[in-house]
Every structure is written in C-alpha cells, then in structure tokens.
Amino acid sequence: MRKFFQEIKADLKFRSAGPGQKLSEPARYGALRRRVPKEKPKTEAAPKPRHGPTDEAQMAAAAALARMELKPKAKPPSSQGAIKNQVRKELMAEAAASVKGVSADQEDPAFSDKETAAEPSVSGVYFICPLTSTVVRKDGKEKHIREAIKSYFSVDPVAASIMEIHTLNKDREKVRVGVETMAKYLDNIYLHPEEEKYQKIKLQNKVFQERINCLEGIHRFFQSVGFETRTLPVPGQDTTEEYYVLKEEMLTKLEDLKDYKEQLLSCEPLRLQLDRQLCVFKPSPEAARFELPNDFYNLTAEEIKREQRLRTEAVEKASMLRTRAMREKEEQREMRKYNYTLLRVRLPDGYLLQGTFYAREPVSVLYNFVREALRDNWLPFELLGPGGLKLTDENLAFNECGLVPSALLTLAWDAAVMSDIEASGQEQPASPLKPELLSHVQTLS
C-alpha cells in the first residue's frame, strides 16, 4: 500500500516538470517544441490525460494507511482452534435453525421451489397409539399421548395414573426412585395393616418432597388407590399440616393395594408404534429416487444436544492419529443423525415394496416385513443393498449398513430352491405378493 502511493507521487512530480528535452540541445529543441507542436495522426484519437488523485483523496489514503500500520496484527489461530471455532459456529447455527423450525435450505428460494415441485415419497412419519389405535403424525405425538392417558382415566384410573407417572416424566432415574418410595408406602400398609402411622403420608415430609412430589401424576395415583387429602393437627404443636390418609374401606382391600404396588413397579412408558406405511408400487424407472419430508431430518432438542456432544468429541480427535477402524466408527456415528429411514425392496417381477423404519432397527426387521408381504412366506430369499451387497448380518442396524435416510434394495430368491420348484412343474403366481396388497398397488410418481 505504501509503495503504491509513493509511485503516484513520483508520477505527479514527473508530469509537473513539463515536456522533456535532450541535454545536448536544450534551447533549440525546447523552442522548436514550443513554436511548432508535433502534428498527430488524424486517424488516431488523442489519449486522455491521466489525472492524479486529488489532495483530499491523497489525505484520506494517507490516513487509512496510518491506521493500518497502527493496528496490531492478530495472531493467526492454530488449525485445531480454527476447527473448533468453526464447528462451534455451525452447531450454534444448526441449533438456532432447529428451534425456529427453519433450515438454511428452506430459506433458499431456489431450494424451496425445488421442494415444492417434487412430491414427497411419503407425507411424513406416523405412529399408532396402542390405547386408541389412532394414527398420529410425529409432531403431534406428545400431545396425543397426554390426551390418550387422560381419556383412559374413565376406564381404569389406577392404570392411567401409573401410566402417566412412567410416561410423562422423562428422567428415568427420578421415576425409579419415586416409584420405589411409593411402593414402599403401599407395602408397609399391606404388611402392617394395624399400624395407623403407615396409613398417613405427610405431604411436607422431606422424603416425599424430594422423591415423589417432583413427579407428574403422583397425586392422581394416590387418589385413585384410595388416599384422600386431609388437614390434621401436628402432635405437640398448635399448627396443622396436610396428609394423604388411606380411606378405611381400603383396609378391607389389602390385596388390591398389593396389585397396585406390582403394577407401579412393572409398568413401562407408553410408546407409540411406528406406522410402517406399507405401500406397493408398480415397476418404475424412478424406483431409486426419493423425496423425503422434513420429518426424516428434523431433530428434537434432545437430539441436537446429542449431536453437539458427538461433534465436539469428533473435533477433539481431529488432531489425533486414527486407525481405519476408528474412522469407520466415526462415519457410522455420523449416520446416527437420522432417526428414520424409508426403504424400498424391488421384487423379481419389478414391483416395489415400501416401508418406514427406525434407523437403529436391525436388518432382521426388514426381512420380517418383506416375508409378511409374500404369498409364499416360506420361500428363502436374500436382500441385496445398493451395489449388490448382500445383507447377511441381520443383527446390524440400518444406519450401520448405510441404509439411511433412504435406500433401494433388491430381493433375490434362493437359486437352488427355485430350480427345484421349476423342475417340479409347479405353476408360479404372476406376483409373489399377497393378493390383498396387489389390490392397492400404486404408481410411483
């Protein structure tokens, strides 16, 4: 920058000195130049004179150069530090986009136009409620669970309250501690029905407050198993406190209390079942093309935290020498960002069988899914992944096999068995699929 301004100043001084002349003939040549100007060719345009920067521009440039020289030079970050900072920025951007529900791709008009133009392969990820048999979409799952448990109170209030405790409280350790404490209360009453002290639970008791009161649904549980809230005087004091007191008629139903205790300890959280959304398509050249909705990509807040932790660990290992096995393990970890996968199986007649699966489900689930759709489910077959790779290890998860977030597989019959069938002259059906599935065949768009 300094050299550039020095060259400009030198050029200005040279031009202000006037036209040049020979040292051997200063007067004659100079006078000739002043009296007889050199005639320029008429065909060529006269070059425009070059103007130097104004005084204001030179002053501004000099001031800018001075500021640059006075500014301390920042120390370049190390490669590992730069990687960490870049990843941290990316994670923050991803978290912000996930919270707002808007991704960078959605903000791009070109991307939006492309997405609206292509019809999704499935409309979303859906679940089936075991209580109501209702099919609900992924984003309405939590709301439906609450409503389903609430409606079940009219059927079995004890079972509903126990289900509420195990399902709506996400901290499994707190649930375990609270449930064991409540079971102890019931067990004391069952074992010592004559002891009145076991029939009362002080609500302000430290153990009750720390282990039980923090759980959602516990008050409805105590009411449903026969407790009622009473305000009783504190022995030796002029104050009163609230208690859960067991109703007298429950002392004649001690076996019921024992059953409630067993239910409380053995209950599992209510989980909605993934809807496979089984579809059958006619043979199509578009079999390998997938257009997935956002349900296959969006992550919950808990999933974002897990991804942040995994990526932070990956950054820490960036400067380490890693073996091939370590690199493959990290690649598989990267595949875990998908919770679901859409799989298609192409049958020998070209028909396509499609279903939705958890990304962490084993390959054996897909084998069962295909076998249940076949007319002759006893026929042995193999599934070939992309590139013709045989899926022989049925215990591997889909994300470990690279079958996420979508994949097209091929079904191949056992050659020896098919040869025996052909040799027997047994007539084979036009399609190996069940007739009820073929009656709902669709065209892949």
mmCIF file of N, CA and C in Angstrom, residues 6-66:
data_model
loop_
_atom_site.group_PDB
_atom_site.id
_atom_site.type_symbol
_atom_site.label_atom_id
_atom_site.label_comp_id
_atom_site.label_asym_id
_atom_site.label_seq_id
_atom_site.Cartn_x
_atom_site.Cartn_y
_atom_site.Cartn_z
ATOM 1 N N GLN A 6 3.598 5.985 -3.079
ATOM 2 C CA GLN A 6 4.873 6.592 -3.476
ATOM 3 C C GLN A 6 4.997 6.670 -4.996
ATOM 4 N N GLU A 7 4.528 5.635 -5.698
ATOM 5 C CA GLU A 7 4.575 5.652 -7.159
ATOM 6 C C GLU A 7 3.665 6.737 -7.718
ATOM 7 N N ILE A 8 2.498 6.953 -7.092
ATOM 8 C CA ILE A 8 1.585 8.009 -7.563
ATOM 9 C C ILE A 8 2.221 9.387 -7.396
ATOM 10 N N LYS A 9 2.861 9.613 -6.251
ATOM 11 C CA LYS A 9 3.506 10.914 -6.026
ATOM 12 C C LYS A 9 4.636 11.147 -7.028
ATOM 13 N N ALA A 10 5.430 10.124 -7.300
ATOM 14 C CA ALA A 10 6.534 10.276 -8.262
ATOM 15 C C ALA A 10 6.012 10.588 -9.652
ATOM 16 N N ASP A 11 4.922 9.966 -10.038
ATOM 17 C CA ASP A 11 4.347 10.213 -11.355
ATOM 18 C C ASP A 11 3.848 11.646 -11.463
ATOM 19 N N LEU A 12 3.240 12.174 -10.395
ATOM 20 C CA LEU A 12 2.752 13.562 -10.417
ATOM 21 C C LEU A 12 3.910 14.553 -10.561
ATOM 22 N N LYS A 13 5.002 14.322 -9.843
ATOM 23 C CA LYS A 13 6.156 15.223 -9.945
ATOM 24 C C LYS A 13 6.754 15.204 -11.353
ATOM 25 N N PHE A 14 6.780 14.029 -11.954
ATOM 26 C CA PHE A 14 7.355 13.910 -13.293
ATOM 27 C C PHE A 14 6.517 14.674 -14.308
ATOM 28 N N ARG A 15 5.184 14.597 -14.191
ATOM 29 C CA ARG A 15 4.322 15.292 -15.148
ATOM 30 C C ARG A 15 4.357 16.803 -14.953
ATOM 31 N N SER A 16 4.491 17.253 -13.701
ATOM 32 C CA SER A 16 4.501 18.709 -13.454
ATOM 33 C C SER A 16 5.802 19.378 -13.936
ATOM 34 N N ALA A 17 6.860 18.629 -14.271
ATOM 35 C CA ALA A 17 8.128 19.203 -14.747
ATOM 36 C C ALA A 17 8.065 19.660 -16.194
ATOM 37 N N GLY A 18 6.950 19.392 -16.898
ATOM 38 C CA GLY A 18 6.818 19.828 -18.289
ATOM 39 C C GLY A 18 7.377 18.806 -19.254
ATOM 40 N N PRO A 19 7.341 19.155 -20.592
ATOM 41 C CA PRO A 19 7.835 18.201 -21.609
ATOM 42 C C PRO A 19 9.355 18.018 -21.505
ATOM 43 N N GLY A 20 9.826 16.841 -21.825
ATOM 44 C CA GLY A 20 11.267 16.555 -21.768
ATOM 45 C C GLY A 20 12.029 17.099 -22.976
ATOM 46 N N GLN A 21 13.347 17.146 -22.856
ATOM 47 C CA GLN A 21 14.209 17.622 -23.951
ATOM 48 C C GLN A 21 15.576 16.980 -23.811
ATOM 49 N N LYS A 22 16.328 17.037 -24.984
ATOM 50 C CA LYS A 22 17.676 16.472 -24.986
ATOM 51 C C LYS A 22 18.632 17.390 -24.249
ATOM 52 N N LEU A 23 19.600 16.770 -23.556
ATOM 53 C CA LEU A 23 20.577 17.563 -22.821
ATOM 54 C C LEU A 23 21.539 18.271 -23.769
ATOM 55 N N SER A 24 21.779 17.640 -24.933
ATOM 56 C CA SER A 24 22.740 18.255 -25.879
ATOM 57 C C SER A 24 22.150 19.457 -26.581
ATOM 58 N N GLU A 25 20.836 19.535 -26.763
ATOM 59 C CA GLU A 25 20.201 20.661 -27.444
ATOM 60 C C GLU A 25 19.024 21.149 -26.625
ATOM 61 N N PRO A 26 19.305 21.758 -25.525
ATOM 62 C CA PRO A 26 18.186 22.155 -24.654
ATOM 63 C C PRO A 26 17.371 23.289 -25.230
ATOM 64 N N ALA A 27 18.055 24.377 -25.748
ATOM 65 C CA ALA A 27 17.317 25.576 -26.159
ATOM 66 C C ALA A 27 16.619 25.361 -27.477
ATOM 67 N N ARG A 28 17.361 24.821 -28.515
ATOM 68 C CA ARG A 28 16.771 24.697 -29.839
ATOM 69 C C ARG A 28 15.608 23.724 -29.844
ATOM 70 N N TYR A 29 15.792 22.612 -29.160
ATOM 71 C CA TYR A 29 14.722 21.602 -29.177
ATOM 72 C C TYR A 29 13.512 22.064 -28.376
ATOM 73 N N GLY A 30 13.835 22.750 -27.237
ATOM 74 C CA GLY A 30 12.726 23.251 -26.431
ATOM 75 C C GLY A 30 11.962 24.331 -27.150
ATOM 76 N N ALA A 31 12.682 25.268 -27.858
ATOM 77 C CA ALA A 31 11.997 26.332 -28.584
ATOM 78 C C ALA A 31 11.174 25.753 -29.719
ATOM 79 N N LEU A 32 11.744 24.722 -30.424
ATOM 80 C CA LEU A 32 11.004 24.105 -31.508
ATOM 81 C C LEU A 32 9.720 23.456 -30.994
ATOM 82 N N ARG A 33 9.828 22.826 -29.823
ATOM 83 C CA ARG A 33 8.642 22.185 -29.255
ATOM 84 C C ARG A 33 7.583 23.216 -28.891
ATOM 85 N N ARG A 34 8.072 24.435 -28.443
ATOM 86 C CA ARG A 34 7.084 25.441 -28.071
ATOM 87 C C ARG A 34 6.472 26.115 -29.285
ATOM 88 N N ARG A 35 7.302 26.334 -30.379
ATOM 89 C CA ARG A 35 6.774 27.040 -31.535
ATOM 90 C C ARG A 35 6.003 26.128 -32.479
ATOM 91 N N VAL A 36 6.521 24.909 -32.705
ATOM 92 C CA VAL A 36 5.887 24.014 -33.680
ATOM 93 C C VAL A 36 5.446 22.744 -32.956
ATOM 94 N N PRO A 37 4.209 22.697 -32.644
ATOM 95 C CA PRO A 37 3.731 21.462 -31.993
ATOM 96 C C PRO A 37 3.736 20.292 -32.978
ATOM 97 N N LYS A 38 3.994 19.149 -32.479
ATOM 98 C CA LYS A 38 4.072 17.944 -33.305
ATOM 99 C C LYS A 38 2.683 17.580 -33.793
ATOM 100 N N GLU A 39 2.603 17.358 -35.110
ATOM 101 C CA GLU A 39 1.311 17.034 -35.717
ATOM 102 C C GLU A 39 0.977 15.564 -35.448
ATOM 103 N N LYS A 40 -0.221 15.299 -34.933
ATOM 104 C CA LYS A 40 -0.653 13.955 -34.599
ATOM 105 C C LYS A 40 -1.439 13.368 -35.751
ATOM 106 N N PRO A 41 -1.358 12.096 -35.902
ATOM 107 C CA PRO A 41 -2.143 11.453 -36.976
ATOM 108 C C PRO A 41 -3.629 11.659 -36.737
ATOM 109 N N LYS A 42 -4.310 11.938 -37.849
ATOM 110 C CA LYS A 42 -5.744 12.206 -37.738
ATOM 111 C C LYS A 42 -6.542 10.938 -37.464
ATOM 112 N N THR A 43 -5.981 9.799 -37.813
ATOM 113 C CA THR A 43 -6.750 8.553 -37.648
ATOM 114 C C THR A 43 -6.761 8.067 -36.215
ATOM 115 N N GLU A 44 -5.825 8.509 -35.395
ATOM 116 C CA GLU A 44 -5.755 8.044 -34.011
ATOM 117 C C GLU A 44 -6.326 9.101 -33.063
ATOM 118 N N ALA A 45 -7.123 8.620 -32.094
ATOM 119 C CA ALA A 45 -7.706 9.537 -31.108
ATOM 120 C C ALA A 45 -6.639 9.920 -30.093
ATOM 121 N N ALA A 46 -6.680 11.164 -29.707
ATOM 122 C CA ALA A 46 -5.705 11.650 -28.728
ATOM 123 C C ALA A 46 -5.977 11.004 -27.381
ATOM 124 N N PRO A 47 -4.952 10.448 -26.739
ATOM 125 C CA PRO A 47 -5.160 9.819 -25.419
ATOM 126 C C PRO A 47 -5.548 10.865 -24.379
ATOM 127 N N LYS A 48 -6.470 10.436 -23.504
ATOM 128 C CA LYS A 48 -6.910 11.344 -22.449
ATOM 129 C C LYS A 48 -5.806 11.513 -21.430
ATOM 130 N N PRO A 49 -5.585 12.744 -21.001
ATOM 131 C CA PRO A 49 -4.532 12.954 -19.996
ATOM 132 C C PRO A 49 -4.896 12.275 -18.682
ATOM 133 N N ARG A 50 -3.932 11.684 -18.044
ATOM 134 C CA ARG A 50 -4.128 10.972 -16.780
ATOM 135 C C ARG A 50 -4.053 11.964 -15.631
ATOM 136 N N HIS A 51 -5.105 11.991 -14.848
ATOM 137 C CA HIS A 51 -5.169 12.901 -13.717
ATOM 138 C C HIS A 51 -4.821 12.151 -12.444
ATOM 139 N N GLY A 52 -4.012 12.736 -11.671
ATOM 140 C CA GLY A 52 -3.657 12.133 -10.399
ATOM 141 C C GLY A 52 -4.740 12.342 -9.369
ATOM 142 N N PRO A 53 -4.661 11.641 -8.250
ATOM 143 C CA PRO A 53 -5.680 11.796 -7.207
ATOM 144 C C PRO A 53 -5.668 13.205 -6.641
ATOM 145 N N THR A 54 -6.817 13.649 -6.211
ATOM 146 C CA THR A 54 -6.931 14.984 -5.632
ATOM 147 C C THR A 54 -6.243 15.016 -4.273
ATOM 148 N N ASP A 55 -6.097 16.249 -3.782
ATOM 149 C CA ASP A 55 -5.463 16.394 -2.460
ATOM 150 C C ASP A 55 -6.276 15.706 -1.372
ATOM 151 N N GLU A 56 -7.626 15.799 -1.483
ATOM 152 C CA GLU A 56 -8.469 15.158 -0.482
ATOM 153 C C GLU A 56 -8.296 13.645 -0.511
ATOM 154 N N ALA A 57 -8.230 13.072 -1.734
ATOM 155 C CA ALA A 57 -8.069 11.624 -1.853
ATOM 156 C C ALA A 57 -6.732 11.178 -1.290
ATOM 157 N N GLN A 58 -5.670 11.976 -1.552
ATOM 158 C CA GLN A 58 -4.355 11.625 -1.024
ATOM 159 C C GLN A 58 -4.333 11.679 0.497
ATOM 160 N N MET A 59 -5.020 12.646 1.073
ATOM 161 C CA MET A 59 -5.055 12.754 2.527
ATOM 162 C C MET A 59 -5.824 11.585 3.143
ATOM 163 N N ALA A 60 -6.942 11.203 2.514
ATOM 164 C CA ALA A 60 -7.719 10.074 3.024
ATOM 165 C C ALA A 60 -6.934 8.780 2.937
ATOM 166 N N ALA A 61 -6.216 8.607 1.835
ATOM 167 C CA ALA A 61 -5.420 7.391 1.672
ATOM 168 C C ALA A 61 -4.296 7.326 2.689
ATOM 169 N N ALA A 62 -3.661 8.471 2.933
ATOM 170 C CA ALA A 62 -2.580 8.501 3.913
ATOM 171 C C ALA A 62 -3.094 8.184 5.305
ATOM 172 N N ALA A 63 -4.286 8.710 5.638
ATOM 173 C CA ALA A 63 -4.866 8.430 6.951
ATOM 174 C C ALA A 63 -5.206 6.947 7.087
ATOM 175 N N ALA A 64 -5.759 6.339 6.023
ATOM 176 C CA ALA A 64 -6.091 4.914 6.068
ATOM 177 C C ALA A 64 -4.843 4.068 6.228
ATOM 178 N N LEU A 65 -3.784 4.458 5.530
ATOM 179 C CA LEU A 65 -2.527 3.718 5.639
ATOM 180 C C LEU A 65 -1.949 3.818 7.047
ATOM 181 N N ALA A 66 -2.083 4.976 7.651
ATOM 182 C CA ALA A 66 -1.576 5.143 9.008
ATOM 183 C C ALA A 66 -2.360 4.280 9.999
#
